[in-house]
PDB file of C-alpha atoms and ligand atoms in Angstrom:
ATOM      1  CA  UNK Y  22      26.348 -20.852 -89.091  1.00  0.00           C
ATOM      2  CA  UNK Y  23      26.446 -19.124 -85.647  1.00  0.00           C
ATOM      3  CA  UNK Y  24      29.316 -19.349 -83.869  1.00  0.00           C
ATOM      4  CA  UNK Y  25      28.712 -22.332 -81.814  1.00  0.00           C
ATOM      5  CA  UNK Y  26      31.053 -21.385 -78.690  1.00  0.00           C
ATOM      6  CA  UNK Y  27      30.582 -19.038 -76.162  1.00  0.00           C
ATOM      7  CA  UNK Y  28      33.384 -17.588 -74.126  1.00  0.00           C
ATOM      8  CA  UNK Y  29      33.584 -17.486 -70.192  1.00  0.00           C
ATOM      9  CA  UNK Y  30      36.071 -14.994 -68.361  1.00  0.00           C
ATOM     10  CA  UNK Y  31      36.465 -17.475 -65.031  1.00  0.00           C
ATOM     11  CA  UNK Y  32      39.728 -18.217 -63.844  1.00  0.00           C
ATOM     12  CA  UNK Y  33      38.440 -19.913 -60.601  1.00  0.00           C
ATOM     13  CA  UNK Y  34      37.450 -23.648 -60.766  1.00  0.00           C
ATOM     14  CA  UNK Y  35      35.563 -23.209 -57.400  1.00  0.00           C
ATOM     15  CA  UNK Y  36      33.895 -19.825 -58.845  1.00  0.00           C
ATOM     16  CA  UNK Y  37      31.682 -20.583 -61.051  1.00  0.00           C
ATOM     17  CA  UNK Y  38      27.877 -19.718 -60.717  1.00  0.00           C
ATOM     18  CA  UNK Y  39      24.644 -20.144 -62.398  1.00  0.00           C
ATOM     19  CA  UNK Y  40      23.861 -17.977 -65.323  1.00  0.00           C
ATOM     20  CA  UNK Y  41      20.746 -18.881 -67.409  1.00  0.00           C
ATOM     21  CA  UNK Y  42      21.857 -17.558 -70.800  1.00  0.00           C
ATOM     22  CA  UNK Y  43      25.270 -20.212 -70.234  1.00  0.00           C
ATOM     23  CA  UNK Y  44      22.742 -22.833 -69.140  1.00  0.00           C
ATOM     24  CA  UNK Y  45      20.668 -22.510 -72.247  1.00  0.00           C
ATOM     25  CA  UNK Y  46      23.634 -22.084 -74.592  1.00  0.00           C
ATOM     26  CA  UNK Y  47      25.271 -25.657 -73.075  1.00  0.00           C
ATOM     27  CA  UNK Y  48      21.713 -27.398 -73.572  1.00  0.00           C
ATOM     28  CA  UNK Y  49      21.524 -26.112 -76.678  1.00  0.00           C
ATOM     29  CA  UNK Y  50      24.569 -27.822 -77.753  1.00  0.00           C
ATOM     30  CA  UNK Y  51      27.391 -25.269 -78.021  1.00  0.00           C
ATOM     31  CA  UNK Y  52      30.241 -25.370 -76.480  1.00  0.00           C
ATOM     32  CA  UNK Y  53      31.179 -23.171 -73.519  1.00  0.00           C
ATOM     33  CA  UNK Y  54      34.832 -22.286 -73.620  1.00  0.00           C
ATOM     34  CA  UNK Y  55      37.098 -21.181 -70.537  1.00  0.00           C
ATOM     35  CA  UNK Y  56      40.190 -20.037 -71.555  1.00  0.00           C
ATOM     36  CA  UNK Y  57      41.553 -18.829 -68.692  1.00  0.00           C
ATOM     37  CA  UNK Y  58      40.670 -21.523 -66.817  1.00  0.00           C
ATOM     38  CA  UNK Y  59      43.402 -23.942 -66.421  1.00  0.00           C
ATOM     39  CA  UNK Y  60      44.492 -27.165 -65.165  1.00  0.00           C
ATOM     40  CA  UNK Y  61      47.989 -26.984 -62.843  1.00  0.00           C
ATOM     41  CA  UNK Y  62      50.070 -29.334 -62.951  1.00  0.00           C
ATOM     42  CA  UNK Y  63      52.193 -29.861 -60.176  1.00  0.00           C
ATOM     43  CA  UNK Y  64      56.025 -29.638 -60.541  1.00  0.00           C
ATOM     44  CA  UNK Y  65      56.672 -33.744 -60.005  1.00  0.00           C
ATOM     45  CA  UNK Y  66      54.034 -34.649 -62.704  1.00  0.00           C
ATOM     46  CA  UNK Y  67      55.524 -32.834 -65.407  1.00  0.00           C
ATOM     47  CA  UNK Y  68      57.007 -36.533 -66.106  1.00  0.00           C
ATOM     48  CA  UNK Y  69      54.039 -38.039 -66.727  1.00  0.00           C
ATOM     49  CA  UNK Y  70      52.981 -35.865 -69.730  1.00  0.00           C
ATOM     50  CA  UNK Y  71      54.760 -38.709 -71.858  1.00  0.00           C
ATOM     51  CA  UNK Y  72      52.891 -41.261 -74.525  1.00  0.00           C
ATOM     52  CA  UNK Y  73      54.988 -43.725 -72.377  1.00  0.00           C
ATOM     53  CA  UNK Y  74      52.509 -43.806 -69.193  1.00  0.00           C
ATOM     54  CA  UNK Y  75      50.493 -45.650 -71.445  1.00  0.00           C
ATOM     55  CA  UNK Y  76      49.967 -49.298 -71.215  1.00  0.00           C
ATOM     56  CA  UNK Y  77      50.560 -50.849 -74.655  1.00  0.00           C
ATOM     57  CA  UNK Y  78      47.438 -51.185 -77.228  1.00  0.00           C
ATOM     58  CA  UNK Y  79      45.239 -48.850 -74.990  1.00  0.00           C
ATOM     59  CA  UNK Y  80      43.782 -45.429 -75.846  1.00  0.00           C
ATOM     60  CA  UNK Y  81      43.114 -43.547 -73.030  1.00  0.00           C
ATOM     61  CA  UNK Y  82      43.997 -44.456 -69.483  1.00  0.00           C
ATOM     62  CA  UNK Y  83      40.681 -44.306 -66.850  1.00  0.00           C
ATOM     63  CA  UNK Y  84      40.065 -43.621 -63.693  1.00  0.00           C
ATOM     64  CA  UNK Y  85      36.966 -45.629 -62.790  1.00  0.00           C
ATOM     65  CA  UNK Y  86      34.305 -43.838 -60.618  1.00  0.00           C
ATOM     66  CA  UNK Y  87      35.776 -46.197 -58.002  1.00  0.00           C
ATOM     67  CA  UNK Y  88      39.015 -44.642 -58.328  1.00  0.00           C
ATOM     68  CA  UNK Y  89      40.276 -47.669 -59.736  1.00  0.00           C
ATOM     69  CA  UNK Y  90      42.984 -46.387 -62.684  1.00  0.00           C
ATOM     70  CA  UNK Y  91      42.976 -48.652 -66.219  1.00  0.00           C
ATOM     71  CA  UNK Y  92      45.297 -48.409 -69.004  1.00  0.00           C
ATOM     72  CA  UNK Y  93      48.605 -47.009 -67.449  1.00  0.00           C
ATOM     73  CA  UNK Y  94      52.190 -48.808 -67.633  1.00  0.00           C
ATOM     74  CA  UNK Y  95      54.666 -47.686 -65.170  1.00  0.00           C
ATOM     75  CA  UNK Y  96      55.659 -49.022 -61.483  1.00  0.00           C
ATOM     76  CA  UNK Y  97      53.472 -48.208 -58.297  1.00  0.00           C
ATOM     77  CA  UNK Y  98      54.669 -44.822 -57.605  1.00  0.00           C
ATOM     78  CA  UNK Y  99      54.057 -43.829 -61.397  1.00  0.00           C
ATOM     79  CA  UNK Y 100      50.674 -45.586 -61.027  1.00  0.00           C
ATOM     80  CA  UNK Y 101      49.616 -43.787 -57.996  1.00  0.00           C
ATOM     81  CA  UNK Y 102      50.881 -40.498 -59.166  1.00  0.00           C
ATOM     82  CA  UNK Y 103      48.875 -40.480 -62.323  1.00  0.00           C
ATOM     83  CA  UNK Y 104      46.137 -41.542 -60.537  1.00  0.00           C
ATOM     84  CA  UNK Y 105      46.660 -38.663 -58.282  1.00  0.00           C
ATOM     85  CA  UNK Y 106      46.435 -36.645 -60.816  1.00  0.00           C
ATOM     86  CA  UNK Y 107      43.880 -37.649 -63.008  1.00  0.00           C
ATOM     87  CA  UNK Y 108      41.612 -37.328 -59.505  1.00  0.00           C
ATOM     88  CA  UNK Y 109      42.990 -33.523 -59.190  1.00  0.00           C
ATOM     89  CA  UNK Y 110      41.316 -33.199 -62.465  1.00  0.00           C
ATOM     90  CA  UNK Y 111      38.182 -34.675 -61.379  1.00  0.00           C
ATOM     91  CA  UNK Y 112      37.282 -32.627 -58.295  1.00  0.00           C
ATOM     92  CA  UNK Y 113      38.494 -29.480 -60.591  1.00  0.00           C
ATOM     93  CA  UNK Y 114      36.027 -30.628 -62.851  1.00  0.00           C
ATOM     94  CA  UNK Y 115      32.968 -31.634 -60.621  1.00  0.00           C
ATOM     95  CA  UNK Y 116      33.559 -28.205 -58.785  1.00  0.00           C
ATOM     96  CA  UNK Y 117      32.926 -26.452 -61.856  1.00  0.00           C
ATOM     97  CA  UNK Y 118      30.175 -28.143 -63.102  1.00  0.00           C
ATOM     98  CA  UNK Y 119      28.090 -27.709 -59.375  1.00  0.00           C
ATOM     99  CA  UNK Y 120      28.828 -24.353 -59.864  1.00  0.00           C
ATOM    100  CA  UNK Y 121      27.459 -23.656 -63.040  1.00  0.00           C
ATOM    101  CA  UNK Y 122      25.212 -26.378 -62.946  1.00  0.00           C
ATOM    102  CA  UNK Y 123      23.424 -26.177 -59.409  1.00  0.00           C
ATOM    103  CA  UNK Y 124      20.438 -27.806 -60.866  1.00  0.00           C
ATOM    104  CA  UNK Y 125      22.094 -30.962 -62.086  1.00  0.00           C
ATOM    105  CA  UNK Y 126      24.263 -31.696 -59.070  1.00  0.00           C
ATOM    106  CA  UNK Y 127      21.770 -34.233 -57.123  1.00  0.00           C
ATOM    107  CA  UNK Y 128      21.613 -36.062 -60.553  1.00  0.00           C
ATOM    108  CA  UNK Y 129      24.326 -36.140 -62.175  1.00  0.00           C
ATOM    109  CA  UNK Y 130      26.168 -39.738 -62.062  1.00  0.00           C
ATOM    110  CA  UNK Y 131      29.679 -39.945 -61.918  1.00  0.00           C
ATOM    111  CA  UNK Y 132      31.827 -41.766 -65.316  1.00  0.00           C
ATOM    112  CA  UNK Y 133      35.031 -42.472 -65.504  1.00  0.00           C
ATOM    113  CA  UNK Y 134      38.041 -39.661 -66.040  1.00  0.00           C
ATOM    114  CA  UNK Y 135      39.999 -40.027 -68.563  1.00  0.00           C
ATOM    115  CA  UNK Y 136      43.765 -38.954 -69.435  1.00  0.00           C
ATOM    116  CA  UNK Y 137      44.644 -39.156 -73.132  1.00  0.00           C
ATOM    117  CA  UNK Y 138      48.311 -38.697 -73.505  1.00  0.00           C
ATOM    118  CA  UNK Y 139      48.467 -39.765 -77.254  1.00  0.00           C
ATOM    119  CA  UNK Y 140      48.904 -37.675 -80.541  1.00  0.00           C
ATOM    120  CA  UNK Y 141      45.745 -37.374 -82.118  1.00  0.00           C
ATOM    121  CA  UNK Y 142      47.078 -36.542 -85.903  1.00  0.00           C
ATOM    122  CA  UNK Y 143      49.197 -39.905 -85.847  1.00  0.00           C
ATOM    123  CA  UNK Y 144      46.277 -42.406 -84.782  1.00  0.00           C
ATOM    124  CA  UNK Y 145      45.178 -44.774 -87.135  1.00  0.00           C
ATOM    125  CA  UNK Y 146      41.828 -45.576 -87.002  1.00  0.00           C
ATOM    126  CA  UNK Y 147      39.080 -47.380 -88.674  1.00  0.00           C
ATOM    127  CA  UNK Y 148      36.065 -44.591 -90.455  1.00  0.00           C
ATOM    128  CA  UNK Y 149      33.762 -45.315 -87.463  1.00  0.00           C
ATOM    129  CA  UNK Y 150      36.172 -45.121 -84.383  1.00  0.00           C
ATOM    130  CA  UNK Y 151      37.910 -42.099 -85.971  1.00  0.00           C
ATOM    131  CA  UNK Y 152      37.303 -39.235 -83.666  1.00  0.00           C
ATOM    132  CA  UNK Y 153      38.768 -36.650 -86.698  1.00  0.00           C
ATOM    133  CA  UNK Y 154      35.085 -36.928 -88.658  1.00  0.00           C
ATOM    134  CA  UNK Y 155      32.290 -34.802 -87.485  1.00  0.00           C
ATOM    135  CA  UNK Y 156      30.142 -36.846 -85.020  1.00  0.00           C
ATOM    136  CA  UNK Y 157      27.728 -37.131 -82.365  1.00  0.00           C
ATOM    137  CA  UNK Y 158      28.958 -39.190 -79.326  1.00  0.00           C
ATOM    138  CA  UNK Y 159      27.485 -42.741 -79.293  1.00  0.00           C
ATOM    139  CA  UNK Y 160      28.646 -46.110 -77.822  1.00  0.00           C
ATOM    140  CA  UNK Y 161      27.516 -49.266 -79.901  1.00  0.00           C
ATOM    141  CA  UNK Y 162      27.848 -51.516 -76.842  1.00  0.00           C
ATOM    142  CA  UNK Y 163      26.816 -49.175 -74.054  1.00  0.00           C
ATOM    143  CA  UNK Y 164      23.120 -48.032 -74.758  1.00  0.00           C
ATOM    144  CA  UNK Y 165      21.412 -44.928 -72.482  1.00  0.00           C
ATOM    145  CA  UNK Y 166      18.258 -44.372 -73.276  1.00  0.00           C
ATOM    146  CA  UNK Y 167      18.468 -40.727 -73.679  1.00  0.00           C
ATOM    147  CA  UNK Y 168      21.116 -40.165 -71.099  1.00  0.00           C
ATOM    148  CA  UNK Y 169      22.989 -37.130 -71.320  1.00  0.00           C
ATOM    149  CA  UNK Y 170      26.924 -37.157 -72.060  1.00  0.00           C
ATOM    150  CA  UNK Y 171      28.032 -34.051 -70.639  1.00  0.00           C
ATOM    151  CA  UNK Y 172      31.914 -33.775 -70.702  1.00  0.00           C
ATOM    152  CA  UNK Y 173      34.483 -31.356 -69.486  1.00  0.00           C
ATOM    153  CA  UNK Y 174      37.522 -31.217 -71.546  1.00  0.00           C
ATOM    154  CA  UNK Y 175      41.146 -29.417 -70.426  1.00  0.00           C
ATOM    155  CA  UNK Y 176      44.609 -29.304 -72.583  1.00  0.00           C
ATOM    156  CA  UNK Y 177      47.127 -29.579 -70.764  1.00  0.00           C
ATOM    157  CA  UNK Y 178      49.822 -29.698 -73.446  1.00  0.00           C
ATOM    158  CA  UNK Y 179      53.385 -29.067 -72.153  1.00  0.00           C
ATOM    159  CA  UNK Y 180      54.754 -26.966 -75.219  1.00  0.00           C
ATOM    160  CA  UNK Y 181      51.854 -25.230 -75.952  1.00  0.00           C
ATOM    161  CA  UNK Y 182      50.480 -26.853 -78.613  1.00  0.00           C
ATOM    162  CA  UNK Y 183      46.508 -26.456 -78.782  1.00  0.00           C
ATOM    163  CA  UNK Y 184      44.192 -29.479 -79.539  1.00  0.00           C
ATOM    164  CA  UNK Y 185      42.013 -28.385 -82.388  1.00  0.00           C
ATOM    165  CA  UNK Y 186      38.405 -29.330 -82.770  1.00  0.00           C
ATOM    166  CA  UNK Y 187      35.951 -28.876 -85.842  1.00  0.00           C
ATOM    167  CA  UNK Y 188      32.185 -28.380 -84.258  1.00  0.00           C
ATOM    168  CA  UNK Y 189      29.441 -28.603 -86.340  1.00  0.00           C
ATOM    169  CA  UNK Y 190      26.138 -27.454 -86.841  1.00  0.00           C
ATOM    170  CA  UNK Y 191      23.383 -27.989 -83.917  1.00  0.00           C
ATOM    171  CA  UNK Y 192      21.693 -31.118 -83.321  1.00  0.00           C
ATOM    172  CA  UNK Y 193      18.535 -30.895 -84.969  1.00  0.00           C
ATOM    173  CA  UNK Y 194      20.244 -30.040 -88.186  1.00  0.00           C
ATOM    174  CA  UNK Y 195      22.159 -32.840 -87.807  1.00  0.00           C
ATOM    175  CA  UNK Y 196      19.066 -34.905 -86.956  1.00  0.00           C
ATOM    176  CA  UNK Y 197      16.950 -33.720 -90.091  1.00  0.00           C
ATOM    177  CA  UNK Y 198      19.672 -34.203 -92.412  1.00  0.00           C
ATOM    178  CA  UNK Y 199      20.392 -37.865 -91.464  1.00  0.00           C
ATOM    179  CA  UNK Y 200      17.325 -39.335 -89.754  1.00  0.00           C
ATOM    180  CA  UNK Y 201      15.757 -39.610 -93.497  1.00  0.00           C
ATOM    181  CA  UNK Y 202      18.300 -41.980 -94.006  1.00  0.00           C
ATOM    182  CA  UNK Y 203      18.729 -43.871 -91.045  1.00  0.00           C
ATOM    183  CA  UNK Y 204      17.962 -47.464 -91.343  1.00  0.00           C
ATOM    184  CA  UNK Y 205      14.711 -48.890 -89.117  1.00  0.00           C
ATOM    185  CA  UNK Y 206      14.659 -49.998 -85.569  1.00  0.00           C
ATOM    186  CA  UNK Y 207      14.526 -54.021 -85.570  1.00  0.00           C
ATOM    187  CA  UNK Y 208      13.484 -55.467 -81.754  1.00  0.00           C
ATOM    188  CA  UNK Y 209      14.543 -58.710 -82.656  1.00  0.00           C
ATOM    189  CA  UNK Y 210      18.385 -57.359 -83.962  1.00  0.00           C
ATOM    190  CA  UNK Y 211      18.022 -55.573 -80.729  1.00  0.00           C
ATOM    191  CA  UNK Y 212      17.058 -58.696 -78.372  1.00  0.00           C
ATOM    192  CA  UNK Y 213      19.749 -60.880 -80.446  1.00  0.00           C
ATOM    193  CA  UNK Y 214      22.808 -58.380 -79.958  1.00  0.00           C
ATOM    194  CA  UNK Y 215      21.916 -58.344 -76.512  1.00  0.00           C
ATOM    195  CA  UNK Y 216      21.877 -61.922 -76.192  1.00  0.00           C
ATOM    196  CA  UNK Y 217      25.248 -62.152 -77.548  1.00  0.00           C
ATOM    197  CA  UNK Y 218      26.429 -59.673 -75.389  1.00  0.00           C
ATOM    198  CA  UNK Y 219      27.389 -57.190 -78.721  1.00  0.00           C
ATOM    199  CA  UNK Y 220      25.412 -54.929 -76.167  1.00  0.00           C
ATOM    200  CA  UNK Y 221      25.738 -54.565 -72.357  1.00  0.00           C
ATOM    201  CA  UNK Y 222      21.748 -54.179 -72.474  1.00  0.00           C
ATOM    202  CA  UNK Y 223      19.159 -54.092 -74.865  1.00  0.00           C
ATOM    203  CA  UNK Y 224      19.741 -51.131 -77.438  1.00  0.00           C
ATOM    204  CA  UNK Y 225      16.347 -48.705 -77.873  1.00  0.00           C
ATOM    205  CA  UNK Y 226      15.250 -47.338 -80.983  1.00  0.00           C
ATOM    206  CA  UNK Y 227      16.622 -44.215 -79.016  1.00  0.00           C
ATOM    207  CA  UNK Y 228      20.244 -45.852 -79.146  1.00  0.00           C
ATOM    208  CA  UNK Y 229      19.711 -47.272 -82.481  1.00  0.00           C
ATOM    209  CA  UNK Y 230      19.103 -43.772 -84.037  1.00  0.00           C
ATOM    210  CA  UNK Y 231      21.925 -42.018 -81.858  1.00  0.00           C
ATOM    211  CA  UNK Y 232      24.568 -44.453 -83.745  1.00  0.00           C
ATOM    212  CA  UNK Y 233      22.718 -43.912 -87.022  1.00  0.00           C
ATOM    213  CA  UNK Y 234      23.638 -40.329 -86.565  1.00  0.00           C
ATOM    214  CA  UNK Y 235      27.106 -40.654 -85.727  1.00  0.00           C
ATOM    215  CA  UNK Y 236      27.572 -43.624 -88.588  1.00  0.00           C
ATOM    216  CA  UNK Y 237      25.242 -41.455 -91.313  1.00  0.00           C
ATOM    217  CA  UNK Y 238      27.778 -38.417 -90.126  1.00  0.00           C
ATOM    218  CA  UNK Y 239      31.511 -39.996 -90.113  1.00  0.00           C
ATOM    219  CA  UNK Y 240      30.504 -42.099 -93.549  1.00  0.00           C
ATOM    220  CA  UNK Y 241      29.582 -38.950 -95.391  1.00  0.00           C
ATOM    221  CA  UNK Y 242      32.804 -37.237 -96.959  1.00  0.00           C
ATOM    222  CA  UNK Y 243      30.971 -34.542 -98.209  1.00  0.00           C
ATOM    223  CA  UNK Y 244      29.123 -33.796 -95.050  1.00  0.00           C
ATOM    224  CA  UNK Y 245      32.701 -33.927 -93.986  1.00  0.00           C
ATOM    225  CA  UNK Y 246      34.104 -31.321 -95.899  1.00  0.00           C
ATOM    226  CA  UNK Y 247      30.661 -28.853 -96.559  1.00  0.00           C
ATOM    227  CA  UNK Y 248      28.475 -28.977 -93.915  1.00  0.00           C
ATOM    228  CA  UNK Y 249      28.247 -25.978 -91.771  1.00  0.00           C
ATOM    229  CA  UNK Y 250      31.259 -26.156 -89.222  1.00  0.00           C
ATOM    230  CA  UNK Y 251      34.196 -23.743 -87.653  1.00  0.00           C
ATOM    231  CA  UNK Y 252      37.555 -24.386 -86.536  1.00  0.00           C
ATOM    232  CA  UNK Y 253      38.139 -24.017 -82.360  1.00  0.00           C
ATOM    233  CA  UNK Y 254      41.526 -24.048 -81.333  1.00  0.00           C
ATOM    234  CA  UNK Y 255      41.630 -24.695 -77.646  1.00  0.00           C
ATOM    235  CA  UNK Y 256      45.057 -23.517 -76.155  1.00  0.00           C
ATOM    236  CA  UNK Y 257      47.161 -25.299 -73.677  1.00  0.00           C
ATOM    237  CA  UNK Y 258      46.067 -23.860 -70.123  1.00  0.00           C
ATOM    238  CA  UNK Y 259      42.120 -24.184 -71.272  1.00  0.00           C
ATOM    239  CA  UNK Y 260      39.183 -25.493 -70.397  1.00  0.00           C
ATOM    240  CA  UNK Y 261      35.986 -26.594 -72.501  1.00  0.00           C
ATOM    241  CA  UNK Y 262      32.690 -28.330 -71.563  1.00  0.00           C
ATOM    242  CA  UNK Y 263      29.889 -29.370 -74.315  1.00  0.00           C
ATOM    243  CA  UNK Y 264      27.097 -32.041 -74.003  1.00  0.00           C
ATOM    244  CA  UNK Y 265      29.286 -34.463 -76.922  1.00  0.00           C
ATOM    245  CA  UNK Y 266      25.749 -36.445 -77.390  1.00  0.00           C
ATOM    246  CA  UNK Y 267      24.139 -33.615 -79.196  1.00  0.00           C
ATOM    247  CA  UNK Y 268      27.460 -30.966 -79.909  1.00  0.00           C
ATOM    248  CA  UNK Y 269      28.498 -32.108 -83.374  1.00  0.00           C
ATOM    249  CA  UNK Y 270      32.612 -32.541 -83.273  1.00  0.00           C
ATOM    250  CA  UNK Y 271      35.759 -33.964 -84.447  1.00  0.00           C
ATOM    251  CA  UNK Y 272      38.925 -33.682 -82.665  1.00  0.00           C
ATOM    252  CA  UNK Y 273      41.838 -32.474 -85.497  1.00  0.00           C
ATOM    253  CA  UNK Y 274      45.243 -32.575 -83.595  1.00  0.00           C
ATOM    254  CA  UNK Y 275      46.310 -32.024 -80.386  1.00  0.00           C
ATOM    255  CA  UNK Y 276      48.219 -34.240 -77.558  1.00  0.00           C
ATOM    256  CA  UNK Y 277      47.615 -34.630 -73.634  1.00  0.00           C
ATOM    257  CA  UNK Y 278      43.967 -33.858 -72.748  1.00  0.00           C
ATOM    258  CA  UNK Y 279      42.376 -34.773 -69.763  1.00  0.00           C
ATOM    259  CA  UNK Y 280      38.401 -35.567 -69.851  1.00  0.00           C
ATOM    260  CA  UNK Y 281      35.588 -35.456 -67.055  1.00  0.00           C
ATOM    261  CA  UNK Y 282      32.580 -37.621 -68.294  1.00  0.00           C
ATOM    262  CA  UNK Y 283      29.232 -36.758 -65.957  1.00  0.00           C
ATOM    263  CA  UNK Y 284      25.741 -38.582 -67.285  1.00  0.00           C
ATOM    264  CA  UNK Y 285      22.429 -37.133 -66.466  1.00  0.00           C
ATOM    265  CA  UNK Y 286      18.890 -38.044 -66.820  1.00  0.00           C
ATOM    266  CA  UNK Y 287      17.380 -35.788 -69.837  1.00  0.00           C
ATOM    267  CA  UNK Y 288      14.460 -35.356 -67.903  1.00  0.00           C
ATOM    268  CA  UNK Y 289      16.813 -33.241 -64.756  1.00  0.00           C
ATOM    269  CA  UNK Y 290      18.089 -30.500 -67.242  1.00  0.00           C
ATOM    270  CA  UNK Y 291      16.990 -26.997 -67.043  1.00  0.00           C
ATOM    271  CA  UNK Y 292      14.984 -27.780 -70.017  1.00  0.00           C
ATOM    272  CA  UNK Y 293      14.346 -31.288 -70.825  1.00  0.00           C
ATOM    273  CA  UNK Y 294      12.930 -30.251 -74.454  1.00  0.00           C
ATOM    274  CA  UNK Y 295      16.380 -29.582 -75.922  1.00  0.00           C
ATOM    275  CA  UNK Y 296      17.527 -32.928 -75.578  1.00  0.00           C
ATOM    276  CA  UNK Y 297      18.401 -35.403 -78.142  1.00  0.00           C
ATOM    277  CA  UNK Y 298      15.702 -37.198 -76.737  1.00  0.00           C
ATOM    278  CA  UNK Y 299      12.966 -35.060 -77.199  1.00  0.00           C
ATOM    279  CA  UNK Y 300      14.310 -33.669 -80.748  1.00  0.00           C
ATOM    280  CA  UNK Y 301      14.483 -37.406 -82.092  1.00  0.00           C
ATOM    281  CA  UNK Y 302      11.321 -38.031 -80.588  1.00  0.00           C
ATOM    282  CA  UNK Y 303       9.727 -34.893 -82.004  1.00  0.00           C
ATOM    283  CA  UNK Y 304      10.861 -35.568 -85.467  1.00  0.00           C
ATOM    284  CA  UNK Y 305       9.614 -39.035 -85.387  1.00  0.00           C
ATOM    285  CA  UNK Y 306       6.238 -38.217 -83.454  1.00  0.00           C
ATOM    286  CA  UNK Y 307       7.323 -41.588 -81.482  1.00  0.00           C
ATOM    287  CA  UNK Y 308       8.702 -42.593 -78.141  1.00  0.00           C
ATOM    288  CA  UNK Y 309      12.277 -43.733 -78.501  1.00  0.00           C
ATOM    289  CA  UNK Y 310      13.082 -45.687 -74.874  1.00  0.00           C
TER     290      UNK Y 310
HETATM  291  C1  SIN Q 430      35.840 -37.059 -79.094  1.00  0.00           C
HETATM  292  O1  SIN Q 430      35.047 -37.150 -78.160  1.00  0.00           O
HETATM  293  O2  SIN Q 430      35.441 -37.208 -80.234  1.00  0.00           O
HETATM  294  C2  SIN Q 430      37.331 -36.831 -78.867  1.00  0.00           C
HETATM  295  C3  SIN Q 430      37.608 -35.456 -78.393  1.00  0.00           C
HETATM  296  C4  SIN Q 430      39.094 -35.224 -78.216  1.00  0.00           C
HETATM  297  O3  SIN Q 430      39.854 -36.197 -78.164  1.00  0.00           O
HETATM  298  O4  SIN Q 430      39.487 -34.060 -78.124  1.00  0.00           O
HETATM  299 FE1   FE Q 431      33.350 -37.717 -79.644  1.00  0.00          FE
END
């Protein structure tokens, strides 16, 4: 397999410009990697790099697009100063993607930031929520319709420790290989988990394929082990920013990652045909949404 990374020499989070060989590399699916790039901390939030600033029997904590923050324990002044920082992180991260990204910037609709201050090689985790198989990003309750997930990722691990990632091979592999197997679109399953609320609105076939993919891919120990794939090591002090609906990953070890999550329309990229979208629909000769 081709490396499926490609290595930027910015240092700047304000710096960043538009380069079409980047552009077409991201919507191809690989990952563009900044490893000089990092996120500061500042001296008083050294404290908060602790699995303690999170609220018991969450994940992740959020910062909502309203800059409302979920998930974090702690008094007010911890509160606000995570909050303060998880909103450094933000702007950091917007700036770089308008930079690189002029194109997407009147479209692209702000998600919430995340902070992830847990261990990722402790988690227990059922086969389907566990991040450490090869996957395809896909929410069960939350359907898009072809919306693109385009994440930027930083470590900002306090001892140096790197998060490891696996990424796999590109999307339409990953489509032709499991799409044969993916069970059939059913309306009225569709209408009925909506009615119940299962999903916040009524999953497409689009959807319904998208979690056949990641389901097909995290249930499959051999894909698991053989399929084409590399090993990334992301260092503390690094940045890293893949669309994580069509980059195939897993996430192997690492602690304290912060996590921008932008959406966009698949129709506003540079080149719409490199979607998910348009591959799924292309294989199937149908329209999925
Ligand atoms: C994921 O999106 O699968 C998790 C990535 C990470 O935690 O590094
Ligand atoms: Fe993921």
């Amino acid at each position: 397999m081709d490396t499926q990374l490609v290595e930027l020499d910015l240092a700047d989070w304000t710096a960043a410009k538009a380069n079409g060989a980047w552009i077409a590399a991201l919507e191809a699916g690989k990952v563009l990697y900044f490893p000089r790039l990092a996120f500061e901390l500042l001296p008083e939030e050294r404290g908060l790099l602790t699995p303690a600033v999170l609220s018991p029997d969450v994940r992740n904590i959020s910062l909502n697009a309203d800059g409302k923050l979920k998930g974090a324990a702690g008094d007010d002044a911890v509160q606000r100063a995570v909050a303060a920082m998880v909103s450094r992180f933000r702007e950091q991260a917007q700036q770089l993607i308008n930079g690189l990204l002029p194109h997407y910037t009147p479209a692209l609709r702000l998600a919430p930031t995340s902070y992830r201050p847990a261990q990722v090689e402790t988690r227990v985790q059922s086969w389907r929520a566990d991040d450490k198989r090869l996957h395809v990003d896909s929410f069960p309750s939350r359907p898009n319709y072809g919306e693109r997930i385009l994440r930027v990722f930083t470590n900002a691990n306090p001892d140096g420790l790197p998060r490891v990632w696996r990424v796999g091979e590109p999307f339409e592999a990953v489509a032709a290989r499991f799409l044969p197997r993916a069970k059939p679109y059913v309306g009225w399953q569709a209408k009925l988990m909506r009615a119940l609320r299962v999903t916040k609105s009524l999953r497409s076939e689009y959807d319904h394929l998208m979690l056949q993919l990641h389901d097909g891919m995290k249930s499959d120990l051999e894909y698991q082990k053989t399929s084409p794939q590399q090993t990334v090591s992301f260092p503390a002090g690094s940045v890293w920013v893949c669309f994580s609906d069509q980059t195939s990953h897993a996430v192997m070890s690492g602690q304290y990652m912060l996590e921008q999550t932008l959406h966009l329309a698949a129709a506003k990229q540079y080149n719409p045909n490199s979607s998910p979208l348009a591959i799924l629909s292309r294989l199937t000769g149908r329209n999925l949404v």
